[in-house]
Coordinates of C-alpha atoms in Angstrom, one line a residue:
Chain A
M1 CA 3.7 -19.3 31.9
K2 CA 1.1 -19.2 29.2
K3 CA 3.7 -17.9 26.7
K4 CA 6.0 -20.8 27.5
V5 CA 3.2 -23.3 27.0
L6 CA 2.3 -21.7 23.7
A7 CA 5.9 -21.7 22.6
T8 CA 6.3 -25.3 23.5
L9 CA 3.1 -26.3 21.6
T10 CA 4.4 -24.3 18.6
V11 CA 7.7 -26.1 18.6
L12 CA 5.9 -29.5 18.8
A13 CA 3.5 -28.5 16.0
L14 CA 6.3 -27.3 13.8
A15 CA 8.1 -30.6 14.3
A16 CA 4.9 -32.5 13.4
G17 CA 4.4 -30.2 10.3
L18 CA 8.0 -30.9 9.2
A19 CA 7.4 -34.7 9.6
A20 CA 4.1 -34.5 7.7
A21 CA 5.8 -32.5 4.9
F22 CA 8.5 -35.1 4.5
T23 CA 6.2 -38.2 4.7
S24 CA 3.6 -36.9 2.3
P25 CA 3.7 -38.4 -1.2
P26 CA 5.6 -36.5 -3.9
D27 CA 3.6 -34.7 -6.6
A28 CA 3.1 -36.5 -10.0
L29 CA 4.5 -33.4 -11.9
Q30 CA 6.5 -31.4 -9.3
G31 CA 8.1 -34.4 -7.5
D32 CA 9.7 -33.5 -4.1
F33 CA 9.6 -29.8 -4.9
V34 CA 5.9 -29.9 -3.8
R35 CA 7.2 -30.1 -0.2
I36 CA 8.2 -26.4 -0.4
L37 CA 4.5 -25.6 -0.7
Y38 CA 3.9 -26.8 2.9
I39 CA 5.8 -23.8 4.1
H40 CA 4.9 -21.5 1.2
V41 CA 1.1 -21.8 1.4
P42 CA 0.7 -21.5 5.2
S43 CA 3.1 -18.5 5.2
A44 CA 0.9 -16.8 2.6
W45 CA -2.3 -17.6 4.4
L46 CA -0.9 -16.4 7.7
A47 CA 0.3 -13.2 6.0
F48 CA -3.3 -12.5 4.9
L49 CA -4.5 -13.2 8.4
A50 CA -1.8 -11.0 10.0
F51 CA -2.7 -8.0 7.7
G52 CA -6.4 -8.5 8.4
V53 CA -5.6 -8.4 12.2
T54 CA -3.5 -5.2 11.5
A55 CA -6.5 -3.6 9.8
A56 CA -8.8 -4.7 12.7
G57 CA -6.3 -3.3 15.2
S58 CA -6.0 0.0 13.3
I59 CA -9.7 0.5 13.0
G60 CA -10.1 -0.5 16.7
W61 CA -7.6 2.2 17.6
L62 CA -9.2 4.8 15.4
F63 CA -12.5 4.3 17.2
T64 CA -11.4 3.8 20.8
H65 CA -7.8 5.2 21.0
R66 CA -6.9 2.3 23.2
M67 CA -3.2 1.4 22.9
G68 CA -3.9 -2.3 23.1
W69 CA -5.4 -2.1 19.6
D70 CA -2.3 -0.4 18.2
R71 CA 0.0 -2.9 19.9
T72 CA -2.0 -5.7 18.2
A73 CA -1.8 -3.9 14.8
E74 CA 2.0 -3.3 15.1
A75 CA 2.8 -6.9 16.2
S76 CA 0.6 -8.3 13.5
A77 CA 2.1 -6.1 10.8
E78 CA 5.6 -7.2 11.7
T79 CA 4.6 -10.8 11.8
G80 CA 2.8 -10.4 8.5
V81 CA 5.8 -8.9 6.8
L82 CA 7.9 -11.9 8.1
F83 CA 5.4 -14.4 6.7
T84 CA 5.1 -12.5 3.4
A85 CA 8.9 -12.6 3.1
V86 CA 8.9 -16.3 3.7
A87 CA 6.1 -16.8 1.2
L88 CA 8.0 -14.8 -1.4
A89 CA 11.3 -16.5 -0.8
T90 CA 9.9 -20.1 -0.8
G91 CA 7.8 -19.2 -3.9
M92 CA 11.0 -18.1 -5.7
I93 CA 12.9 -21.2 -4.6
W94 CA 10.0 -23.4 -5.8
G95 CA 9.7 -21.4 -9.0
K96 CA 13.2 -22.0 -10.3
P97 CA 12.9 -25.8 -10.7
V98 CA 9.2 -25.9 -11.5
W99 CA 8.7 -22.8 -13.7
G100 CA 12.3 -22.5 -14.7
T101 CA 12.7 -19.0 -13.2
Y102 CA 12.8 -17.4 -9.8
W103 CA 10.7 -14.5 -10.8
D104 CA 8.1 -14.2 -13.5
W105 CA 6.5 -10.8 -14.2
G106 CA 3.6 -12.5 -15.9
D107 CA 2.6 -13.9 -12.6
A108 CA 0.0 -11.6 -11.1
R109 CA 0.1 -13.3 -7.7
L110 CA 3.8 -12.8 -7.4
A111 CA 3.7 -9.2 -8.4
T112 CA 0.8 -8.3 -6.1
T113 CA 2.3 -10.1 -3.2
A114 CA 5.6 -8.1 -3.6
L115 CA 3.5 -4.9 -3.7
M116 CA 1.7 -6.0 -0.5
F117 CA 5.1 -6.6 1.1
F118 CA 6.3 -3.1 0.1
V119 CA 3.1 -1.5 1.4
Y120 CA 3.6 -3.1 4.9
L121 CA 7.3 -2.2 4.8
G122 CA 6.2 1.3 4.3
Y123 CA 3.8 0.9 7.3
L124 CA 6.7 -0.2 9.5
A125 CA 8.9 2.6 8.2
L126 CA 6.1 5.1 9.1
R127 CA 6.0 3.7 12.6
R128 CA 9.8 4.1 13.0
T129 CA 9.6 7.9 12.3
T130 CA 8.7 8.5 15.9
S131 CA 9.3 6.7 19.2
D132 CA 6.2 8.1 20.9
P133 CA 3.7 5.2 20.8
Y134 CA 0.7 7.5 20.7
R135 CA 2.0 9.4 17.7
Q136 CA 3.0 6.1 16.0
A137 CA -0.6 4.9 16.5
R138 CA -2.1 8.1 15.1
R139 CA 0.0 8.0 12.0
S140 CA -0.1 4.3 11.2
S141 CA -3.7 3.5 12.0
V142 CA -5.1 5.1 8.8
L143 CA -2.5 3.3 6.7
G144 CA -3.1 0.0 8.5
A145 CA -6.8 0.3 7.7
V146 CA -6.3 1.3 4.0
A147 CA -3.5 -1.1 3.2
V148 CA -5.7 -4.2 3.8
V149 CA -7.2 -3.7 0.3
Q150 CA -4.0 -5.4 -0.9
V151 CA -5.1 -8.7 0.7
P152 CA -8.2 -9.4 -1.5
L153 CA -6.2 -8.1 -4.5
V154 CA -3.5 -10.7 -3.9
Y155 CA -6.0 -13.4 -3.2
F156 CA -8.1 -12.8 -6.3
S157 CA -5.2 -11.8 -8.6
V158 CA -5.2 -15.4 -10.0
K159 CA -8.8 -14.8 -11.1
L160 CA -8.5 -11.1 -12.2
W161 CA -5.4 -11.5 -14.4
R162 CA -4.1 -14.2 -16.7
T163 CA -1.3 -15.6 -14.7
L164 CA 1.3 -18.4 -14.4
H165 CA 0.3 -19.1 -10.8
Q166 CA -2.1 -21.9 -10.2
G167 CA -5.7 -21.0 -9.5
L168 CA -7.5 -21.3 -6.1
T169 CA -6.9 -24.8 -4.6
I170 CA -9.7 -24.6 -2.1
R171 CA -12.9 -23.7 -3.9
P172 CA -16.6 -24.0 -3.2
D173 CA -16.8 -27.2 -5.4
G174 CA -14.1 -28.9 -3.4
I175 CA -10.3 -29.2 -2.6
Q176 CA -8.1 -29.8 -5.7
M177 CA -5.5 -31.8 -3.9
D178 CA -4.7 -35.4 -2.9
G179 CA -5.9 -36.4 0.6
A180 CA -2.5 -37.0 2.1
M181 CA -1.2 -33.7 0.8
V182 CA -4.2 -31.9 2.3
T183 CA -3.4 -33.5 5.7
A184 CA 0.2 -32.3 5.5
L185 CA -0.9 -28.9 4.4
L186 CA -3.4 -28.6 7.3
V187 CA -0.9 -29.8 9.9
N188 CA 1.5 -27.1 8.7
L189 CA -1.2 -24.5 8.6
G190 CA -2.0 -25.3 12.2
A191 CA 1.7 -25.2 13.2
F192 CA 2.2 -21.8 11.4
T193 CA -1.0 -20.5 13.1
L194 CA 0.5 -21.4 16.5
L195 CA 3.8 -19.8 15.4
Y196 CA 1.8 -16.6 14.5
L197 CA 0.1 -16.6 17.9
T198 CA 3.4 -17.1 19.7
L199 CA 5.1 -14.3 17.8
M200 CA 2.1 -12.1 18.4
S201 CA 2.1 -12.8 22.1
F202 CA 5.8 -12.0 22.5
R203 CA 5.7 -9.0 20.3
T204 CA 2.7 -7.4 21.9
E205 CA 4.3 -7.9 25.3
L206 CA 7.5 -6.2 23.9
A207 CA 5.4 -3.3 22.6
R208 CA 3.8 -2.9 26.0
L209 CA 7.2 -2.8 27.7
E210 CA 8.5 -0.2 25.1
E211 CA 5.4 1.9 25.9
A212 CA 6.2 1.7 29.6
V213 CA 9.8 2.7 29.0
C214 CA 8.7 5.6 26.9
E215 CA 6.2 6.8 29.5
S216 CA 8.8 6.5 32.3
E217 CA 11.3 8.5 30.2
I218 CA 8.7 11.2 29.7
S219 CA 8.0 11.1 33.4
V220 CA 11.7 11.4 34.3
Q221 CA 12.2 14.3 31.9
S222 CA 9.3 16.2 33.4
R223 CA 10.8 15.9 36.8
V224 CA 14.3 17.1 35.9
T225 CA 14.5 20.9 36.4
V226 CA 17.1 22.8 34.6
P227 CA 19.2 24.9 37.0
Q228 CA 18.9 28.6 36.5
L229 CA 22.1 30.6 35.9
G230 CA 21.8 32.5 39.2
E231 CA 21.3 29.3 41.1
V232 CA 24.6 27.6 40.0
E233 CA 27.2 27.9 42.7
A234 CA 30.7 28.9 41.6
Chain B
M1 CA -21.3 31.3 10.0
K2 CA -20.0 27.8 9.3
A3 CA -20.1 26.8 5.7
G4 CA -21.6 23.5 4.6
F5 CA -19.6 20.4 3.7
W6 CA -19.6 20.8 -0.1
R7 CA -19.2 24.6 0.1
S8 CA -16.1 24.0 2.3
A9 CA -14.7 21.4 -0.1
S10 CA -15.3 23.8 -3.0
I11 CA -13.5 26.6 -1.2
I12 CA -10.5 24.4 -0.5
A13 CA -10.4 23.1 -4.1
Q14 CA -10.7 26.7 -5.5
R15 CA -7.9 27.8 -3.3
D16 CA -5.6 25.0 -4.5
L17 CA -6.5 25.6 -8.1
R18 CA -5.9 29.3 -7.7
V19 CA -2.4 28.6 -6.2
E20 CA -1.7 26.3 -9.1
I21 CA -2.9 28.9 -11.7
R22 CA -0.6 31.5 -10.1
S23 CA 2.5 29.3 -9.9
G24 CA 1.8 27.2 -12.9
E25 CA 4.2 24.6 -11.5
A26 CA 2.4 21.5 -12.8
L27 CA 2.2 22.8 -16.3
S28 CA 5.5 24.6 -16.5
V29 CA 7.8 22.4 -14.5
V30 CA 6.3 18.9 -13.9
F31 CA 4.8 18.4 -17.4
P32 CA 8.0 19.4 -19.2
F33 CA 10.0 17.1 -16.9
A34 CA 7.6 14.3 -17.7
V35 CA 8.1 14.9 -21.4
V36 CA 11.8 14.8 -20.9
A37 CA 11.3 11.4 -19.2
T38 CA 9.4 10.1 -22.3
W39 CA 12.3 11.3 -24.4
V40 CA 15.0 9.7 -22.3
V41 CA 13.6 6.1 -22.4
P42 CA 14.2 5.6 -26.1
L43 CA 17.8 6.8 -25.6
A44 CA 18.3 4.1 -22.9
T45 CA 17.1 1.4 -25.3
D46 CA 18.1 0.6 -28.9
A47 CA 15.1 2.7 -30.0
S48 CA 13.9 0.3 -32.6
P49 CA 10.4 1.2 -33.7
G50 CA 8.8 -2.1 -32.7
L51 CA 10.3 -2.0 -29.2
L52 CA 9.2 1.6 -28.7
R53 CA 5.7 0.8 -29.8
D54 CA 5.6 -2.0 -27.2
L55 CA 7.1 0.3 -24.5
A56 CA 4.7 3.2 -25.2
A57 CA 1.9 2.1 -22.9
P58 CA 4.1 0.9 -20.0
V59 CA 6.1 4.1 -20.2
Y60 CA 2.9 6.2 -20.2
W61 CA 1.6 4.5 -17.0
L62 CA 5.0 4.7 -15.3
I63 CA 5.2 8.4 -16.0
F64 CA 1.6 8.8 -14.9
L65 CA 2.4 7.2 -11.6
L66 CA 5.7 9.0 -10.9
F67 CA 4.8 12.5 -12.2
G68 CA 1.3 12.1 -10.9
M69 CA 2.8 11.7 -7.4
M70 CA 4.9 14.8 -7.9
I71 CA 1.8 16.8 -8.8
V72 CA -0.2 15.5 -5.9
F73 CA 2.6 15.9 -3.3
R74 CA 3.4 19.4 -4.6
Q75 CA -0.2 20.3 -4.0
T76 CA -0.3 19.0 -0.5
A77 CA 3.3 20.2 0.5
S78 CA 2.1 23.8 0.2
E79 CA 0.0 23.3 3.3
T80 CA 2.0 23.6 6.5
A81 CA 1.0 22.6 10.0
D82 CA 0.2 26.2 10.7
H83 CA -2.2 26.3 7.8
R84 CA -3.9 23.2 9.1
R85 CA -4.2 24.7 12.6
V86 CA -5.9 27.8 11.1
L87 CA -8.3 25.6 9.1
A88 CA -9.1 23.6 12.2
L89 CA -9.8 26.8 14.2
T90 CA -12.2 28.0 11.5
G91 CA -14.2 24.9 12.2
L92 CA -13.7 23.5 8.7
D93 CA -14.8 19.9 8.4
P94 CA -11.5 17.9 7.9
A95 CA -13.4 15.5 5.5
A96 CA -14.3 18.5 3.4
R97 CA -10.6 19.5 3.3
F98 CA -9.8 15.9 2.1
V99 CA -12.5 16.1 -0.6
G100 CA -11.4 19.6 -1.7
R101 CA -7.7 18.8 -1.9
S102 CA -8.4 15.5 -3.8
A103 CA -10.7 17.3 -6.2
A104 CA -8.2 20.0 -7.0
S105 CA -5.4 17.5 -7.5
T106 CA -7.6 15.5 -9.9
L107 CA -8.5 18.6 -11.8
I108 CA -4.8 19.3 -12.3
L109 CA -3.7 15.7 -12.8
F110 CA -6.3 14.7 -15.4
P111 CA -5.4 17.4 -18.1
I112 CA -1.7 16.8 -17.6
S113 CA -2.1 13.0 -18.0
G114 CA -4.2 13.7 -21.1
M115 CA -1.5 15.9 -22.5
L116 CA 1.1 13.3 -21.8
V117 CA -0.5 11.0 -24.4
I118 CA 0.7 13.4 -27.2
P119 CA 4.5 12.9 -26.6
V120 CA 4.0 9.2 -26.2
I121 CA 2.2 9.0 -29.6
V122 CA 4.7 11.2 -31.3
L123 CA 7.9 9.9 -29.9
Y124 CA 7.0 6.2 -29.7
D125 CA 5.0 6.1 -33.0
Y126 CA 2.2 4.6 -30.9
R127 CA -0.9 3.5 -32.8
P128 CA -3.9 3.7 -30.4
P129 CA -6.4 0.9 -30.8
S130 CA -9.9 1.7 -32.0
G131 CA -12.2 2.9 -29.2
I132 CA -9.2 4.6 -27.4
W133 CA -11.7 7.3 -26.2
L134 CA -13.0 4.6 -23.8
M135 CA -9.8 5.1 -21.9
I136 CA -10.9 8.6 -20.9
P137 CA -13.1 7.4 -17.9
V138 CA -10.3 5.0 -17.0
I139 CA -7.8 7.8 -16.8
I140 CA -10.2 10.0 -14.9
L141 CA -10.9 7.2 -12.4
G142 CA -7.1 6.6 -12.1
A143 CA -6.5 10.3 -11.5
I144 CA -9.2 10.5 -8.8
G145 CA -7.7 7.5 -7.1
M146 CA -4.1 8.8 -7.3
S147 CA -5.3 12.2 -5.9
M148 CA -7.1 10.7 -2.9
L149 CA -4.2 8.3 -2.2
G150 CA -1.7 11.2 -2.5
T151 CA -3.7 13.4 -0.1
L152 CA -4.0 10.5 2.4
A153 CA -0.2 9.8 2.1
A154 CA 0.7 13.4 2.5
D155 CA -1.6 13.7 5.6
V156 CA -0.2 10.6 7.2
T157 CA 3.4 12.0 6.8
V158 CA 2.7 15.6 7.6
G159 CA 5.4 17.2 9.7
L160 CA 7.9 14.4 9.3
R161 CA 11.5 15.1 8.3
A162 CA 11.5 12.0 6.1
R163 CA 8.2 13.0 4.4
T164 CA 9.6 13.6 0.9
S165 CA 10.8 10.0 0.7
L166 CA 8.3 8.3 2.9
A167 CA 5.2 9.6 1.2
P168 CA 6.1 8.2 -2.2
L169 CA 7.2 4.9 -0.5
L170 CA 3.7 4.6 1.0
M171 CA 1.8 5.8 -2.1
A172 CA 3.6 4.0 -5.0
P173 CA 2.8 0.4 -4.0
L174 CA -0.8 1.4 -3.1
A175 CA -1.3 3.2 -6.4
A176 CA 0.0 0.2 -8.4
P177 CA -3.3 -1.7 -8.3
L178 CA -4.9 1.4 -9.9
L179 CA -2.3 1.5 -12.6
M180 CA -2.5 -2.3 -13.1
S181 CA -6.3 -2.0 -13.7
A182 CA -5.8 1.0 -16.1
S183 CA -3.1 -0.9 -18.0
Q184 CA -5.2 -4.0 -18.1
A185 CA -8.1 -2.0 -19.5
L186 CA -5.9 -0.8 -22.4
E187 CA -4.7 -4.4 -23.0
S188 CA -8.3 -5.5 -23.1
L189 CA -9.1 -2.8 -25.6
I190 CA -6.2 -3.8 -27.8
A191 CA -7.4 -7.4 -27.7
G192 CA -10.9 -6.2 -28.7
G193 CA -12.5 -7.0 -25.4
G194 CA -14.6 -4.9 -23.0
I195 CA -13.2 -2.8 -20.2
I196 CA -16.2 -2.7 -17.9
L197 CA -14.5 -5.1 -15.4
W198 CA -11.5 -2.8 -15.0
V199 CA -13.7 0.3 -14.8
L200 CA -15.6 -1.5 -12.0
V201 CA -12.3 -2.3 -10.2
L202 CA -11.3 1.3 -10.4
V203 CA -14.7 2.6 -9.2
I204 CA -14.5 0.2 -6.2
A205 CA -10.9 1.3 -5.4
D206 CA -11.9 5.0 -5.6
L207 CA -15.0 4.5 -3.4
G208 CA -12.8 2.6 -0.9
L209 CA -10.3 5.4 -0.9
A210 CA -13.0 8.0 -0.6
A211 CA -14.5 6.2 2.4
A212 CA -11.1 5.8 4.0
G213 CA -10.2 9.5 3.5
V214 CA -13.5 10.8 4.8
M215 CA -13.6 8.5 7.8
S216 CA -10.0 9.0 8.8
A217 CA -10.0 12.8 8.2
R218 CA -10.6 13.7 11.8
A219 CA -7.8 11.4 13.1
L220 CA -5.4 12.8 10.4
E221 CA -6.2 16.3 11.4
E222 CA -5.0 15.5 14.9
I223 CA -1.6 14.6 13.6
A224 CA -1.0 18.1 12.3
L225 CA -2.2 19.8 15.4

């Protein structure tokens, strides 16, 4: 029931976000292309959050060995990879008309985000090497805890390297955006956060069911006794 | 009698170095292979002197990453699950094993990466900027980071059939920030700037990897048992 309520709220919030994105004013330089950023920026932020949660879940598992932590880490990593893919794709679509190219190697944010994407694809590939949930947790928890270093690297890449990407929009000295645009961005950020929570809730439940199936398979296998040659009737 | 942490790490490092000295694989196989790679790149381009000079540093860092991974994984691949069980039964601290393995890999990787500078200078007519010796601590810090990352990746994938492809897949993107910092230090040197920021980034990355390796050593030991 709670999941249905959450899913309904997410759909409503996404609709509101879409409306806010289309009714916000066009940018003085980018024109209507700025609307892509209402998907791009929340996706990137949610990817950071998702990988932070993956690290927290991994560290939690390392200390407690409770499978709930690992389920959270796995679900969050998958969701984070999805949001990173969306952020990369929308960034490229936006880049073509605004920068004149889909991909620019001089852009440190783009390059480090792609690296982060590959790191977490590796994390998911590592998990797929075994179907035993406990073994998956043992192998991936260390990587989940270490890989999070990519998040500050991506975030501060615009400060560390000379880059084509714009600098930090939200800074201690204020927000470098028009008020109506900030509203549209915040509405979409809220909607994407709800989407993240919905996906997490469904994915953790799925992981719990997968674990139950795995345990029942092990239980069935342990009960099956192989007939001895002498016991088989002709 | 149980040996102390540093004594245990030193024993593991000495064992790995002894194995390398006997087989000489890093020097006699991996290094020549890396030289061949530096030789192949000009053949794949129009080999104009200007282009080759521009390619020299990126090719060096690329070879440092790819062949560095070969060295680090070769070191760790020699240890089977049975070896790990025996080490665990002796009561060896798994964190000491991590430190020892990483130290040995660094001691092999650093001279090889130093020697790789020679073919790059000769074949690409590279003219190092003044103060190039400042890159020595950068390469040492890069080699330490690569070694720790390689040891971690090898431990995470121990016993898997897909290990030979999965370990580099895990390591290469994580090692890229180390190489990006190292290459930026060289760029800064060429531009006449300081490299202290990039040295600091590498030190922080190495300390983070050391902490992750030491803290996760016990959990990683369980994977192999």
